[in-house]
Amino acid sequence: MTTPYPFTALVGQDDLRLALLLNAVSPAVGGVLVRGEKGTAKSTAVRALSALLPEVDVVAGCRFSCAPHAPDPACPDGPHEPGAGTSRAARMVELPVGASEDRLVGALDIERALAEGVKAFEPGLLADAHRGILYVDEVNLLHDHLVDLLLDAAAMGASYVEREGVSVRHAARFLLVGTMNPEEGELRPQLLDRFGLTVEVAASREPEQRVEVVKRRLAYDDDPEGFAGRWAEDETAVRARIVAARALLPQVRLGDGALRQIAATCAAFEVDGMRADIVMARTATALAAWAGREDVLAEDVRQAALLALPHRRRRNPFDAPGLDEDKLDETLDEFGGDDGGDDPGPDGGGGGGGGVPPQDQGPDAPAEGGAPAPGEASDGGQPQSQDAGAGAGEQQPVRAAEPFRTKVLSVPGLGDGTAGRRSRARTEHGRTTGSRRPQGALTKLHLAATVQAAAPHQRARGRAGRGLVVRRDDLRQATREGREGNLVLFVVDASGSMAARKRMGAVKGAVLSLLLDAYQRRDKVGLVTFRGSAADVALPPTSSVDAAAARLESLPTGGRTPLATGLLKAHEVLRIERLRDPARRPLVVVVTDGRATGGPEPVALAGRAARLFAAEGVASVVVDCEAGPVRLGLAGQLAGELGGTAVTLDELRADSIAGLVRNVRAGNERKVA
């Protein structure tokens, strides 16, 4: 077995270590979501924690890790008689991003269930993780329905598997840890709320800490066992402290004063629902137990708020994460408890021992701070067009107008892409539309079609009138139709003509609205901009719509309008992305007034570039940004060349009278074979 990196040898990462330890003390806290850039030892810390957990007693031979002193009466391997068991190390089970639903929750042998009435159940990862750790790396890349199953099991402490009326239930209580890189996309707010705590991690910017990280990592790689041996005493001390805190936890008193502070804090930060209050209460209690105290103090409440609230305040991907600590301190002071001397400390240190000692540092460490917020920028619009020359009059970025709810843009036809919420597609989940023979493992049985296939053969099988005999060849897989996520590629005109009459703020607001819609529909997004004499890929296709919003905010304008260049750049982006993700269908959204200037025959070149998209059947929409009393209708002509449709900024709004969805589909229907 590979020797894990010692938990106490981690450099920095105080919040991460504390959050993991609190869940080890009290799994009822609800797990940890670790957010951070790549290479920040997120996975190393989680794997290191598993070595610190005390051993668990299990019923010998039970695949569901029942406790021998109180076995689960509904265990599929039961019933078990209470008695002595065997001890083993607590497991850490990893859920791969590409795991299937059956791999996660387990699978029933449908053929045996139908033919013999036997519940032949093969446990999944949820059963393996019972009374241990379930680790999900890149949890934001999991399909939504898998995350829902995972969090439901974590919340209920049990997993339910049902297939056509045959059901199995087993206990599934585990410490849930998810890690993610926000650059690859966010989790939905509803899913964020289901994680008890969240921690932001980043690599240290201090040279001395980075040197220590490298030294320790190299030493570990050269001699894992020897390196772990040098930290064995510290590991033993932390393990003993976890055991002591677990024993103390039932005696910890959560007074009315602390409860008032918890309720006031959640109300002050306007978090939705009551889960935050409950998680804060459990976290504060675990902090007191970890510190060896029987009373919850204000400093425990403060630290609990810093761990439990930041992710619950995000209602869309453009909200800045974090918590206003000055506001937090004011709230705690105003609603100070009456349980005696629990003024919050200046740093909310988690009860005088929230983490391991400062000298116990390890392979990566966080740094405070982040990218500065963009400054106030005037829109700098000029009354005349800047299309006079490629280098003329570059203007400062303008702020986006307030986003709004947009109408649904969808790709016509029926896709096979990643599950999402935009266009029609054949999916594993959705309404049943028919049946087919299984291609590989059977996942969704179509019962009526299976019975229909088996019925003609009953006399030959010698069981006529004595029940239905079902064989493997009779089984039919249900075909389902749901929704898929698409690649929404924005092609944004940033030339001087777009900046004229101060239109760019409204244009950015419209694109921001479409980005928010893409986030809610689980799309990938990309951003191509063109101005002057060139086009740039401002953001390659990604699941991180907040990254796209940040690039959009800083987008400068000015110069000529190289429309053909922008379309050709977008065409190249789609070609490359088609190789990487061939099942995901694209939707191209061109945001322009339709002008084409610069170079020989710019209008003809733009028309030829647009016809490339039409020839390949790429769904497209042109957002017409032309304004003023005299309109040339160039965006409409461009939409015709693309084989798509044109809509104005006003028609893009969900409450607009224009039938945008119908128009988009009608404009693209002729391109679908």
XYZ file of C-alpha atoms in Angstrom:
673
model
C 0.000 0.000 0.000
C 1.330 3.457 -0.892
C 2.404 5.502 2.115
C 0.231 8.647 2.249
C 1.751 12.070 2.730
C 1.522 12.983 6.461
C -1.326 15.337 7.307
C 0.814 17.198 9.847
C 3.524 17.809 7.226
C 1.293 20.039 5.116
C 2.605 23.581 4.735
C 0.061 26.240 5.663
C -3.481 25.407 4.529
C -4.805 26.179 8.027
C -8.460 26.583 6.989
C -8.399 23.423 4.886
C -6.869 21.326 7.647
C -9.264 22.724 10.230
C -12.340 22.045 8.077
C -11.245 18.455 7.451
C -10.502 17.850 11.132
C -13.864 19.256 12.227
C -15.620 16.791 9.939
C -13.476 13.994 11.321
C -14.631 14.999 14.804
C -18.293 15.429 13.790
C -19.347 13.971 10.405
C -22.758 15.596 10.987
C -21.139 18.911 9.959
C -21.844 17.801 6.403
C -18.539 17.551 4.569
C -16.162 20.003 2.931
C -16.000 21.605 -0.504
C -12.432 22.658 -1.313
C -12.156 25.309 -4.021
C -8.812 26.280 -5.466
C -6.433 26.445 -8.371
C -4.596 23.372 -9.582
C -1.486 22.254 -7.702
C -2.554 23.413 -4.226
C -2.425 19.995 -2.490
C -6.207 19.628 -2.250
C -6.089 15.897 -2.995
C -2.982 15.391 -0.857
C -4.706 16.823 2.209
C -7.801 14.650 1.783
C -5.802 11.448 1.349
C -3.645 12.368 4.337
C -6.729 12.759 6.543
C -7.834 9.163 5.958
C -4.719 7.901 7.741
C -5.707 9.876 10.865
C -9.193 8.426 11.260
C -9.606 5.813 14.001
C -10.186 2.200 13.001
C -13.794 1.015 12.687
C -15.348 -2.228 13.948
C -17.371 -4.075 11.292
C -19.387 -7.274 11.021
C -17.178 -9.906 9.444
C -18.110 -10.516 5.806
C -20.654 -7.660 5.604
C -20.215 -5.736 2.356
C -21.946 -2.701 3.914
C -19.635 -2.237 6.945
C -22.312 -2.715 9.591
C -21.251 -1.933 13.163
C -21.246 -5.200 15.183
C -22.728 -3.611 18.329
C -25.646 -2.037 16.368
C -26.021 -3.640 12.930
C -28.369 -2.104 10.390
C -31.644 -4.084 10.556
C -32.267 -3.370 6.861
C -28.782 -4.392 5.674
C -29.025 -6.351 2.394
C -26.431 -8.803 3.784
C -28.338 -9.135 7.074
C -29.882 -9.721 9.416
C -26.806 -9.647 11.679
C -26.825 -10.636 15.318
C -25.167 -8.079 17.628
C -21.773 -9.251 18.806
C -18.060 -9.071 18.240
C -16.670 -7.977 14.905
C -13.361 -7.235 13.259
C -11.429 -3.967 13.073
C -10.137 -2.346 9.924
C -8.855 1.052 8.838
C -11.385 3.659 7.796
C -11.663 3.680 4.003
C -11.207 6.568 1.641
C -13.223 5.894 -1.513
C -12.686 8.028 -4.619
C -15.528 8.728 -7.055
C -14.203 9.194 -10.614
C -15.672 12.010 -12.712
C -16.803 9.551 -15.382
C -18.529 7.140 -12.974
C -21.975 5.831 -13.887
C -25.033 5.908 -11.645
C -24.765 2.145 -11.102
C -21.121 2.490 -10.063
C -22.113 5.085 -7.470
C -25.225 3.549 -5.899
C -24.868 -0.094 -6.923
C -26.786 -2.222 -9.387
C -29.516 -4.849 -9.364
C -29.444 -7.911 -11.608
C -32.696 -7.124 -13.427
C -32.802 -10.491 -15.229
C -32.665 -12.487 -11.971
C -35.079 -10.099 -10.280
C -37.693 -10.641 -13.011
C -37.144 -14.343 -13.638
C -36.424 -15.558 -10.084
C -37.609 -12.742 -7.819
C -34.117 -12.549 -6.293
C -32.700 -9.204 -5.151
C -29.165 -9.792 -6.414
C -27.499 -6.493 -5.499
C -23.933 -5.440 -6.236
C -22.919 -2.601 -3.876
C -21.558 0.651 -5.260
C -19.150 3.266 -3.995
C -21.669 4.647 -1.484
C -21.639 1.301 0.317
C -17.828 1.132 0.216
C -17.590 4.619 1.757
C -19.949 3.900 4.683
C -18.227 4.958 7.939
C -15.289 6.357 6.002
C -14.469 9.154 3.533
C -15.997 9.636 0.097
C -13.717 11.855 -1.970
C -14.939 13.465 -5.205
C -12.230 15.234 -7.170
C -13.516 17.798 -9.693
C -16.995 17.549 -8.219
C -18.108 20.470 -10.406
C -17.568 18.293 -13.494
C -19.873 15.497 -12.292
C -23.270 15.209 -13.951
C -25.940 16.981 -11.945
C -27.989 13.834 -11.318
C -24.940 12.085 -9.813
C -24.261 15.028 -7.524
C -27.916 14.988 -6.479
C -27.723 11.275 -5.625
C -24.494 11.789 -3.752
C -25.749 14.674 -1.645
C -29.105 13.018 -0.963
C -27.305 9.968 0.426
C -25.017 12.173 2.513
C -27.997 14.069 3.934
C -30.152 11.005 4.698
C -27.385 8.639 5.747
C -28.789 5.972 3.434
C -28.823 5.019 -0.223
C -31.891 3.771 -2.075
C -31.650 1.776 -5.309
C -34.879 1.177 -7.206
C -35.420 -0.564 -10.510
C -38.967 -1.209 -11.743
C -40.438 -1.817 -8.281
C -37.466 -3.769 -6.916
C -35.736 -1.719 -4.220
C -32.740 -2.030 -1.924
C -31.775 0.274 0.925
C -28.505 0.367 2.857
C -26.784 2.729 5.273
C -24.404 5.285 3.737
C -22.907 7.632 6.322
C -19.582 9.100 5.296
C -17.416 12.181 5.430
C -17.985 13.850 2.049
C -15.108 15.859 0.595
C -15.299 17.489 -2.825
C -12.549 19.432 -4.573
C -12.878 21.698 -7.595
C -11.078 24.295 -9.652
C -13.490 27.262 -10.115
C -11.902 28.037 -13.496
C -13.519 24.839 -14.816
C -17.025 25.892 -13.818
C -19.142 26.416 -10.726
C -21.592 24.202 -8.898
C -25.236 25.256 -8.806
C -26.122 27.244 -5.663
C -28.544 24.484 -4.632
C -25.672 21.988 -4.652
C -23.241 24.353 -2.955
C -25.687 24.637 -0.074
C -25.562 20.880 0.512
C -21.867 20.949 1.477
C -21.436 21.793 5.137
C -18.244 23.830 4.869
C -16.217 25.394 2.099
C -12.574 26.422 1.931
C -10.730 28.539 -0.628
C -7.105 27.502 -1.174
C -4.313 29.040 -3.238
C -0.590 28.504 -3.566
C 1.522 30.657 -1.293
C 3.204 33.724 -2.786
C 5.827 33.730 -0.020
C 9.187 32.432 -1.319
C 10.121 30.840 2.014
C 6.897 28.836 2.183
C 7.251 27.734 -1.429
C 10.818 26.592 -0.732
C 9.587 24.545 2.230
C 6.851 22.989 0.073
C 9.389 21.843 -2.518
C 11.873 20.535 0.079
C 9.265 18.435 1.834
C 7.733 17.123 -1.355
C 11.110 16.067 -2.748
C 11.999 14.394 0.548
C 8.707 12.492 0.519
C 9.100 11.386 -3.110
C 12.644 10.130 -2.437
C 11.692 8.079 0.651
C 7.952 8.009 1.486
C 8.276 5.653 4.455
C 11.240 7.467 5.947
C 9.552 10.861 5.533
C 6.336 9.577 7.111
C 8.348 8.133 9.990
C 9.737 11.559 10.838
C 6.170 12.841 11.266
C 4.780 9.746 12.995
C 4.763 11.300 16.474
C 2.803 14.347 15.275
C 0.378 12.108 13.397
C -0.224 10.025 16.521
C -0.902 13.177 18.568
C -3.493 14.486 16.092
C -5.139 11.055 15.865
C -5.450 10.944 19.658
C -6.876 14.462 19.662
C -9.577 13.429 17.165
C -10.558 10.503 19.406
C -10.675 12.769 22.477
C -12.760 15.404 20.659
C -15.243 12.769 19.488
C -15.638 11.572 23.071
C -16.107 15.136 24.342
C -18.555 16.199 21.625
C -21.774 14.969 23.346
C -20.905 17.017 26.461
C -20.389 20.327 24.602
C -23.037 22.900 25.542
C -24.437 25.212 22.857
C -26.013 28.013 24.890
C -28.817 30.354 23.944
C -26.358 33.222 23.534
C -24.359 31.333 20.903
C -27.557 30.254 19.161
C -28.705 33.891 18.976
C -25.378 34.866 17.415
C -25.700 32.047 14.875
C -29.254 33.036 13.930
C -28.383 36.742 13.760
C -25.331 36.047 11.560
C -27.294 33.941 9.068
C -30.019 36.588 8.937
C -27.512 39.436 8.524
C -25.887 37.741 5.529
C -29.279 36.821 4.011
C -28.554 33.148 3.455
C -31.487 31.101 2.182
C -33.204 28.456 4.277
C -32.217 27.062 7.673
C -29.426 24.674 6.693
C -26.787 27.325 7.333
C -27.961 27.816 10.933
C -27.831 24.077 11.601
C -24.401 23.650 10.005
C -23.010 26.613 11.943
C -24.331 25.161 15.192
C -22.730 21.775 14.512
C -19.473 23.368 13.379
C -19.237 25.620 16.433
C -19.861 22.607 18.685
C -17.133 20.618 16.891
C -14.744 23.573 17.248
C -15.302 23.652 20.995
C -14.714 19.889 21.244
C -11.570 20.177 19.121
C -10.301 22.876 21.501
C -11.087 20.662 24.501
C -13.910 22.852 25.846
C -17.443 22.026 26.959
C -18.872 25.467 26.076
C -19.261 27.112 22.683
C -17.746 30.606 22.632
C -18.218 33.527 20.262
C -14.876 32.751 18.640
C -16.283 29.330 17.696
C -19.337 30.990 16.159
C -17.104 33.401 14.220
C -14.911 30.626 12.822
C -17.986 28.546 11.995
C -19.432 31.463 10.012
C -16.216 31.869 8.008
C -16.357 28.191 7.026
C -20.099 27.653 6.595
C -21.469 30.851 5.007
C -19.345 32.081 2.053
C -20.618 29.517 -0.462
C -24.221 29.966 0.676
C -24.206 33.644 -0.274
C -23.538 32.983 -3.973
C -26.762 33.124 -5.946
C -25.158 33.305 -9.390
C -21.627 32.785 -10.739
C -20.922 36.526 -10.864
C -21.282 37.011 -7.097
C -17.942 37.488 -5.389
C -17.172 34.717 -2.879
C -16.190 35.467 0.691
C -17.603 37.112 3.778
C -17.408 40.703 5.060
C -15.561 40.116 8.333
C -16.238 43.619 9.658
C -19.969 43.019 9.257
C -19.555 39.625 10.905
C -17.819 41.145 13.938
C -20.465 43.863 14.253
C -23.227 41.239 14.238
C -21.494 39.107 16.859
C -20.954 42.152 19.077
C -24.550 43.298 18.728
C -25.965 39.885 19.619
C -23.273 38.913 22.121
C -24.138 35.879 24.143
C -24.887 35.880 27.845
C -22.944 32.688 28.437
C -19.932 34.511 29.778
C -16.915 36.261 28.289
C -17.117 35.085 24.707
C -16.028 38.194 22.815
C -14.741 37.291 19.365
C -11.020 37.478 18.914
C -9.514 39.582 16.165
C -8.655 36.578 14.063
C -11.346 34.093 15.101
C -8.708 31.449 15.635
C -11.132 28.583 16.181
C -10.862 28.177 19.928
C -7.147 28.353 20.559
C -6.122 25.292 18.617
C -8.223 25.117 15.481
C -5.491 23.502 13.425
C -2.221 21.701 13.953
C 0.787 23.663 15.284
C 2.210 26.401 13.031
C 5.489 24.560 12.556
C 3.654 21.602 11.026
C 3.577 22.904 7.482
C 3.334 20.979 4.167
C 3.318 20.542 0.384
C 1.259 23.550 -0.611
C -0.087 26.588 1.191
C -2.704 29.255 0.604
C -2.055 32.909 0.048
C -4.322 35.719 1.085
C -5.967 38.041 -1.376
C -6.794 37.743 -5.035
C -7.157 39.670 -8.224
C -8.238 43.268 -7.618
C -11.735 44.186 -8.668
C -11.930 46.181 -11.864
C -11.931 49.896 -11.239
C -14.602 52.299 -12.150
C -14.382 52.922 -15.869
C -16.225 55.515 -17.880
C -17.680 54.317 -21.139
C -15.687 56.956 -23.014
C -18.034 56.741 -25.976
C -17.368 59.046 -28.899
C -20.205 60.664 -30.829
C -18.710 59.524 -34.111
C -17.681 56.042 -35.286
C -14.070 55.007 -34.758
C -14.032 52.832 -37.876
C -11.814 55.382 -39.635
C -8.656 53.358 -39.076
C -7.296 50.238 -37.423
C -5.360 52.099 -34.766
C -7.688 54.991 -34.174
C -9.311 55.901 -30.891
C -9.126 52.814 -28.665
C -11.489 53.438 -25.777
C -11.495 52.386 -22.169
C -13.638 49.344 -21.189
C -17.203 50.214 -20.219
C -19.317 48.633 -17.543
C -21.997 46.157 -18.541
C -25.621 47.165 -18.108
C -27.734 45.242 -15.605
C -28.300 41.651 -16.818
C -31.823 40.419 -17.528
C -33.606 37.117 -18.097
C -33.256 36.092 -21.737
C -35.397 33.982 -23.987
C -34.240 30.439 -24.632
C -31.954 29.920 -27.616
C -31.723 26.262 -28.583
C -30.059 24.074 -31.184
C -32.604 22.322 -33.438
C -32.770 18.569 -33.827
C -31.967 15.835 -31.323
C -28.467 15.617 -29.851
C -26.415 13.102 -27.876
C -24.358 15.541 -25.847
C -23.675 16.052 -22.167
C -26.766 16.290 -19.978
C -27.862 19.888 -19.473
C -30.875 22.161 -19.824
C -30.842 23.737 -23.263
C -31.541 21.606 -26.353
C -33.401 18.333 -26.926
C -31.209 15.242 -26.684
C -31.146 11.496 -26.067
C -30.142 11.187 -22.408
C -30.064 8.687 -19.542
C -32.655 10.720 -17.665
C -35.850 12.229 -19.032
C -39.152 11.114 -20.469
C -39.296 7.632 -21.992
C -39.747 7.750 -25.761
C -39.212 4.110 -26.772
C -37.028 1.057 -26.315
C -34.095 -0.756 -27.875
C -31.874 -3.741 -27.243
C -29.208 -2.989 -24.621
C -25.819 -1.922 -25.923
C -23.627 -3.006 -23.032
C -24.947 -3.072 -19.464
C -28.681 -2.596 -18.972
C -29.314 0.600 -17.002
C -32.975 1.563 -17.540
C -35.363 -1.336 -18.127
C -38.389 -0.803 -20.365
C -40.693 -3.283 -18.642
C -43.549 -3.304 -21.143
C -41.210 -3.819 -24.098
C -39.385 -6.604 -22.220
C -42.643 -8.447 -21.465
C -43.755 -7.979 -25.072
C -40.477 -9.473 -26.316
C -40.665 -12.446 -23.935
C -44.371 -13.290 -24.351
C -44.249 -15.082 -27.754
C -41.645 -17.567 -26.456
C -43.371 -18.795 -23.290
C -44.800 -22.027 -24.797
C -41.406 -22.952 -26.246
C -39.816 -22.333 -22.861
C -42.249 -24.752 -21.232
C -43.731 -22.295 -18.718
C -47.040 -21.356 -20.329
C -49.546 -20.461 -17.626
C -46.951 -20.777 -14.826
C -45.357 -17.336 -14.808
C -43.257 -15.361 -17.226
C -39.806 -16.644 -18.203
C -37.510 -13.751 -19.103
C -34.132 -14.314 -20.728
C -31.352 -11.879 -21.467
C -32.320 -11.584 -25.134
C -35.765 -10.328 -24.067
C -34.480 -7.360 -22.069
C -35.118 -3.935 -23.560
C -33.411 -0.690 -22.656
C -35.635 2.375 -22.308
C -34.707 5.240 -24.600
C -35.217 8.641 -23.027
C -35.318 12.213 -24.156
C -34.133 15.082 -22.010
C -32.003 18.176 -22.434
C -28.336 18.653 -23.214
C -25.821 21.394 -22.579
C -24.294 23.042 -25.638
C -21.200 25.014 -26.508
C -22.354 28.635 -26.721
C -19.661 30.535 -28.608
C -19.984 34.308 -28.414
C -18.480 36.284 -31.308
C -18.471 39.899 -30.132
C -17.841 42.941 -32.335
C -15.644 45.360 -30.334
C -14.993 47.841 -33.154
C -15.467 51.585 -33.032
C -18.912 51.417 -34.635
C -20.144 49.356 -31.681
C -18.839 51.970 -29.249
C -20.645 54.788 -31.041
C -23.662 56.243 -29.212
C -22.502 54.470 -26.042
C -23.992 51.150 -27.050
C -21.277 48.920 -25.601
C -22.711 48.956 -22.078
C -26.025 47.603 -23.361
C -24.217 45.052 -25.528
C -22.156 43.789 -22.590
C -25.292 43.609 -20.473
C -26.958 41.435 -23.112
C -23.948 39.106 -23.372
C -23.751 38.931 -19.572
C -27.425 37.935 -19.527
C -26.761 35.181 -22.054
C -23.786 34.010 -19.989
C -25.967 33.742 -16.908
C -28.491 31.752 -18.936
C -25.649 29.472 -20.140
C -24.595 28.889 -16.536
C -28.105 27.879 -15.539
C -28.379 25.526 -18.525
C -24.997 23.822 -17.864
C -23.364 24.939 -21.123
C -19.767 25.436 -22.042
C -18.998 28.937 -23.252
C -16.313 30.592 -25.357
C -15.603 34.187 -26.340
C -14.130 35.506 -29.600
C -13.730 39.260 -30.098
C -12.752 41.225 -33.192
C -11.726 44.837 -33.810
C -9.060 46.800 -35.654
C -7.464 44.279 -38.003
C -7.564 41.087 -35.929
C -9.705 38.665 -33.945
C -8.774 37.136 -30.601
C -9.941 34.136 -28.627
C -10.602 36.014 -25.406
C -11.679 32.785 -23.717
C -11.325 29.250 -25.104
C -14.376 27.021 -24.534
C -14.801 26.386 -20.819
C -17.437 25.623 -18.201
C -16.449 28.719 -16.218
C -18.917 31.425 -17.198
C -17.581 33.751 -14.510
C -14.232 33.709 -16.335
C -16.080 34.734 -19.505
C -17.824 37.528 -17.605
C -14.482 38.815 -16.320
C -13.021 38.887 -19.850
C -16.109 40.645 -21.128
C -15.870 43.316 -18.420
C -12.334 44.278 -19.474
C -13.042 44.218 -23.222
C -11.749 47.394 -24.943
C -13.307 48.838 -28.099
C -12.176 50.853 -31.105
C -10.884 50.525 -34.656
C -12.301 49.001 -37.813
C -14.660 46.008 -38.074
C -12.897 42.869 -39.383
C -16.102 40.817 -39.416
C -14.744 38.095 -41.713
C -11.686 37.644 -39.494
C -13.888 37.251 -36.429
C -16.079 34.644 -38.110
C -13.087 32.681 -39.379
C -11.539 32.696 -35.903
C -14.822 31.363 -34.468
C -14.933 28.684 -37.165
C -11.434 27.555 -36.173
C -12.416 27.431 -32.481
C -15.365 25.196 -33.339
C -13.181 22.915 -35.461
C -10.757 22.327 -32.609
C -13.509 21.909 -30.021
C -15.283 19.390 -32.251
C -12.198 17.172 -32.018
C -12.127 17.460 -28.220
C -15.844 17.098 -27.539
C -17.597 15.808 -30.672
C -20.952 15.106 -28.965
C -21.486 18.681 -27.749
C -23.361 20.706 -30.357
C -22.466 24.380 -30.828
C -24.620 27.492 -30.845
C -22.868 30.553 -32.280
C -24.093 33.936 -31.022
C -22.718 36.802 -33.121
C -23.106 40.185 -31.415
C -22.658 42.952 -34.006
C -24.309 45.724 -35.974
C -23.386 43.852 -39.174
C -20.852 46.400 -40.488
C -17.742 45.054 -42.209
C -14.817 47.405 -42.906
C -11.117 47.126 -43.528
C -9.255 45.206 -46.207
C -10.354 44.448 -49.781
C -14.007 43.508 -50.282
C -14.813 43.202 -46.546
C -18.529 42.576 -47.091
C -17.959 39.794 -49.625
C -15.344 38.161 -47.379
C -17.724 38.263 -44.416
C -20.448 36.625 -46.515
C -18.139 33.785 -47.572
C -17.012 33.231 -43.966
C -20.641 33.134 -42.790
C -21.583 30.549 -45.400
C -19.027 28.135 -43.869
C -21.246 27.890 -40.792
C -24.373 27.412 -42.909
C -22.714 24.635 -44.921
C -21.849 22.723 -41.718
C -25.307 23.163 -40.190
C -24.079 25.160 -37.204
C -26.950 26.777 -35.325
C -26.464 30.535 -35.123
C -28.107 33.721 -33.889
C -27.122 37.299 -34.696
C -27.840 39.827 -31.963
C -28.453 43.016 -33.952
C -26.874 45.972 -32.141
C -27.653 48.590 -34.781
C -29.261 51.703 -33.305
C -30.578 55.029 -34.507
C -33.448 56.178 -36.714
C -31.759 55.014 -39.944
C -30.930 51.302 -40.011
C -29.110 49.451 -42.765
C -30.298 45.943 -41.822
C -26.799 44.504 -42.173
C -27.188 42.140 -39.198
C -30.229 40.566 -40.828
C -28.269 39.996 -44.035
C -25.465 38.383 -42.010
C -27.972 36.085 -40.303
C -29.252 35.023 -43.712
C -25.697 34.114 -44.817
C -25.198 32.145 -41.582
C -28.477 30.319 -42.091
C -29.696 31.592 -38.727
C -31.866 34.383 -37.460
C -31.362 37.944 -36.239
C -32.820 39.436 -33.061
C -32.494 42.883 -31.578
C -31.318 43.604 -28.056
C -34.900 44.317 -27.019
C -36.200 41.078 -28.527
C -33.639 39.142 -26.496
C -35.506 39.785 -23.254
C -37.733 36.998 -21.966
C -40.689 39.364 -21.612
C -40.382 40.603 -25.194
C -43.354 40.098 -27.517
C -41.125 38.682 -30.258
C -41.297 34.901 -30.593
C -37.550 34.401 -30.364
C -37.513 30.674 -29.690
C -39.799 29.988 -32.615
C -37.756 32.220 -34.901
C -34.442 30.634 -33.931
C -35.736 27.155 -34.534
C -37.417 28.089 -37.792
C -34.283 29.812 -39.015
C -32.156 26.761 -38.312
C -34.569 23.907 -39.084
C -33.614 23.771 -42.740
C -30.007 23.022 -41.772
C -30.853 19.783 -39.962
C -30.937 16.688 -42.070
